[in-house]
């Protein structure tokens, strides 16, 4: 099934957290945020999970550099995205992808707030199907911006091609702080996702690591 090229990007502390136990996810530094906004302007769509919308209320637009805004996609099985969410604001196209368990009044609310709503899957959004649908719509490059759960689902289903992680020089700890990839996890390293390091850059105070997915670790 044809699908767009997917780049997973995140800002992470040295101990692998993408937010603190208190939910603070302002991990990046200004030069890295500028890099992120440039990257947004270079893709056709930006994708996040509903948890990120609820926690961070991101706009997902290009503001720190000059460039076009990508389409915004929210994977939101239960249609929990609040109608006042920033991701629904402005004249940028937003698609909220729900499953059949989403309540029809929530779906209607989102449509009235300007979102296009797509239903895919019974109780879980079929991500491979979604990517194929986006391909048919002309989407060729997607920037996956988290969070932890959606990163897991996308990686587990083999739908990520590249991982770019900005490692900040900070440690925040916390067993319950969200990590780069959540979900149920693999029980053996050998069963995990193999990556190949392709680039190391310094971006402000962060180290930006770029990996290709699907290659042998060593
Ligand atoms: N530092 C960074 O770069 C960065 C970037 C993004 C986010 N974050 C942080 O990450 C945290 C959010 O992560 P999270 O794991 O809580 O949330 P998330 O991954 O953003 O969203 C998870 C939710 O998305 C929905 N979802 C995901 N895959 C689905 C599928 N295949 N089918 C149906 N629904 C699906 C589910 O909603 P339902 O349960 O409603 O079905 C799920 O609970 C926040 O703390 C945020 O600050 C950090």
mmCIF file of C-alpha atoms in Angstrom, residues 72-199:
data_model
loop_
_atom_site.group_PDB
_atom_site.id
_atom_site.type_symbol
_atom_site.label_atom_id
_atom_site.label_comp_id
_atom_site.label_asym_id
_atom_site.label_seq_id
_atom_site.Cartn_x
_atom_site.Cartn_y
_atom_site.Cartn_z
ATOM 1 C CA UNK A 72 -2.728 19.372 10.245
ATOM 2 C CA UNK A 73 -3.809 15.861 11.169
ATOM 3 C CA UNK A 74 -4.993 14.812 14.618
ATOM 4 C CA UNK A 75 -5.373 11.091 15.363
ATOM 5 C CA UNK A 76 -8.204 11.143 17.858
ATOM 6 C CA UNK A 77 -10.054 7.836 18.114
ATOM 7 C CA UNK A 78 -12.726 9.187 20.437
ATOM 8 C CA UNK A 79 -13.038 12.705 18.971
ATOM 9 C CA UNK A 80 -11.905 14.325 22.216
ATOM 10 C CA UNK A 81 -10.245 17.345 20.600
ATOM 11 C CA UNK A 82 -11.768 20.432 22.228
ATOM 12 C CA UNK A 83 -13.537 22.798 19.804
ATOM 13 C CA UNK A 84 -11.421 25.659 21.114
ATOM 14 C CA UNK A 85 -8.149 23.854 20.326
ATOM 15 C CA UNK A 86 -5.566 25.957 18.471
ATOM 16 C CA UNK A 87 -5.133 23.171 15.920
ATOM 17 C CA UNK A 88 -8.632 24.008 14.631
ATOM 18 C CA UNK A 89 -7.922 27.734 14.341
ATOM 19 C CA UNK A 90 -6.791 29.770 11.325
ATOM 20 C CA UNK A 91 -7.239 29.047 7.658
ATOM 21 C CA UNK A 92 -5.044 25.939 7.651
ATOM 22 C CA UNK A 93 -6.710 22.648 6.753
ATOM 23 C CA UNK A 94 -7.168 20.320 9.748
ATOM 24 C CA UNK A 95 -8.233 16.700 9.520
ATOM 25 C CA UNK A 96 -9.317 14.917 12.699
ATOM 26 C CA UNK A 97 -9.197 11.153 12.270
ATOM 27 C CA UNK A 98 -11.600 9.268 14.519
ATOM 28 C CA UNK A 99 -12.744 5.669 14.871
ATOM 29 C CA UNK A 100 -16.313 4.345 14.842
ATOM 30 C CA UNK A 101 -16.514 4.633 18.662
ATOM 31 C CA UNK A 102 -16.397 8.443 18.474
ATOM 32 C CA UNK A 103 -19.706 9.940 19.578
ATOM 33 C CA UNK A 104 -21.574 11.526 16.690
ATOM 34 C CA UNK A 105 -22.197 14.742 18.659
ATOM 35 C CA UNK A 106 -18.424 15.133 19.182
ATOM 36 C CA UNK A 107 -17.833 14.594 15.472
ATOM 37 C CA UNK A 108 -20.495 17.168 14.604
ATOM 38 C CA UNK A 109 -18.966 19.655 17.055
ATOM 39 C CA UNK A 110 -15.559 19.261 15.395
ATOM 40 C CA UNK A 111 -17.042 19.719 11.917
ATOM 41 C CA UNK A 112 -18.791 22.904 13.054
ATOM 42 C CA UNK A 113 -15.456 24.125 14.435
ATOM 43 C CA UNK A 114 -13.975 23.796 10.933
ATOM 44 C CA UNK A 115 -12.313 20.370 11.012
ATOM 45 C CA UNK A 116 -12.675 17.735 8.327
ATOM 46 C CA UNK A 117 -13.445 14.485 10.129
ATOM 47 C CA UNK A 118 -12.484 11.105 8.701
ATOM 48 C CA UNK A 119 -13.658 7.861 10.329
ATOM 49 C CA UNK A 120 -11.295 4.901 9.936
ATOM 50 C CA UNK A 121 -11.435 1.717 11.984
ATOM 51 C CA UNK A 122 -13.794 0.346 14.596
ATOM 52 C CA UNK A 123 -12.195 1.224 17.947
ATOM 53 C CA UNK A 124 -8.712 2.084 16.715
ATOM 54 C CA UNK A 125 -7.702 4.309 13.814
ATOM 55 C CA UNK A 126 -6.094 2.112 11.162
ATOM 56 C CA UNK A 127 -2.906 4.086 10.677
ATOM 57 C CA UNK A 128 -1.677 2.249 7.565
ATOM 58 C CA UNK A 129 -5.048 2.874 5.923
ATOM 59 C CA UNK A 130 -4.920 6.513 6.989
ATOM 60 C CA UNK A 131 -1.483 6.985 5.430
ATOM 61 C CA UNK A 132 -2.656 5.368 2.204
ATOM 62 C CA UNK A 133 -5.671 7.699 2.145
ATOM 63 C CA UNK A 134 -3.376 10.683 2.665
ATOM 64 C CA UNK A 135 -1.164 9.446 -0.179
ATOM 65 C CA UNK A 136 -4.197 9.333 -2.472
ATOM 66 C CA UNK A 137 -4.989 12.912 -1.367
ATOM 67 C CA UNK A 138 -1.532 13.975 -2.585
ATOM 68 C CA UNK A 139 0.342 13.979 0.736
ATOM 69 C CA UNK A 140 3.937 12.832 0.137
ATOM 70 C CA UNK A 141 5.774 13.860 3.329
ATOM 71 C CA UNK A 142 4.448 13.794 6.889
ATOM 72 C CA UNK A 143 6.027 15.198 10.013
ATOM 73 C CA UNK A 144 4.978 13.121 13.022
ATOM 74 C CA UNK A 145 5.190 15.311 16.131
ATOM 75 C CA UNK A 146 4.148 12.866 18.838
ATOM 76 C CA UNK A 147 3.243 12.193 21.434
ATOM 77 C CA UNK A 148 4.506 9.076 23.088
ATOM 78 C CA UNK A 149 1.527 6.810 22.246
ATOM 79 C CA UNK A 150 1.136 7.782 18.605
ATOM 80 C CA UNK A 151 4.924 7.466 18.128
ATOM 81 C CA UNK A 152 4.676 3.891 19.429
ATOM 82 C CA UNK A 153 1.700 2.995 17.241
ATOM 83 C CA UNK A 154 3.335 4.410 14.124
ATOM 84 C CA UNK A 155 6.712 2.763 14.782
ATOM 85 C CA UNK A 156 5.171 -0.579 15.742
ATOM 86 C CA UNK A 157 3.199 -0.646 12.492
ATOM 87 C CA UNK A 158 6.339 0.112 10.479
ATOM 88 C CA UNK A 159 5.069 3.492 9.312
ATOM 89 C CA UNK A 160 8.051 5.712 10.225
ATOM 90 C CA UNK A 161 10.977 6.220 7.839
ATOM 91 C CA UNK A 162 13.156 8.664 9.735
ATOM 92 C CA UNK A 163 13.606 9.776 13.353
ATOM 93 C CA UNK A 164 15.017 13.176 14.276
ATOM 94 C CA UNK A 165 15.551 13.740 17.981
ATOM 95 C CA UNK A 166 16.825 16.973 19.493
ATOM 96 C CA UNK A 167 18.498 15.934 22.734
ATOM 97 C CA UNK A 168 18.516 18.775 25.235
ATOM 98 C CA UNK A 169 21.189 19.025 27.928
ATOM 99 C CA UNK A 170 18.726 18.375 30.746
ATOM 100 C CA UNK A 171 17.503 15.521 32.931
ATOM 101 C CA UNK A 172 14.025 15.639 34.468
ATOM 102 C CA UNK A 173 13.419 12.089 35.726
ATOM 103 C CA UNK A 174 9.995 10.781 36.694
ATOM 104 C CA UNK A 175 8.696 7.277 36.107
ATOM 105 C CA UNK A 176 5.470 8.721 34.793
ATOM 106 C CA UNK A 177 7.014 11.385 32.605
ATOM 107 C CA UNK A 178 6.271 10.682 28.918
ATOM 108 C CA UNK A 179 9.139 9.174 26.971
ATOM 109 C CA UNK A 180 9.871 9.431 23.254
ATOM 110 C CA UNK A 181 8.002 6.173 22.638
ATOM 111 C CA UNK A 182 5.348 4.724 24.953
ATOM 112 C CA UNK A 183 2.871 1.935 24.310
ATOM 113 C CA UNK A 184 3.284 -1.619 25.538
ATOM 114 C CA UNK A 185 6.874 -1.868 24.286
ATOM 115 C CA UNK A 186 8.887 -4.801 22.983
ATOM 116 C CA UNK A 187 10.055 -7.400 25.488
ATOM 117 C CA UNK A 188 13.366 -8.055 23.709
ATOM 118 C CA UNK A 189 15.863 -5.642 22.174
ATOM 119 C CA UNK A 190 16.007 -7.912 19.149
ATOM 120 C CA UNK A 191 12.288 -7.428 18.601
ATOM 121 C CA UNK A 192 12.618 -3.642 18.658
ATOM 122 C CA UNK A 193 12.900 -1.086 15.872
ATOM 123 C CA UNK A 194 16.333 -0.962 14.249
ATOM 124 C CA UNK A 195 17.768 2.442 13.370
ATOM 125 C CA UNK A 196 20.818 3.686 11.555
ATOM 126 C CA UNK A 197 22.416 6.950 12.643
ATOM 127 C CA UNK A 198 22.828 9.149 9.560
ATOM 128 C CA UNK A 199 23.636 12.598 10.991
#
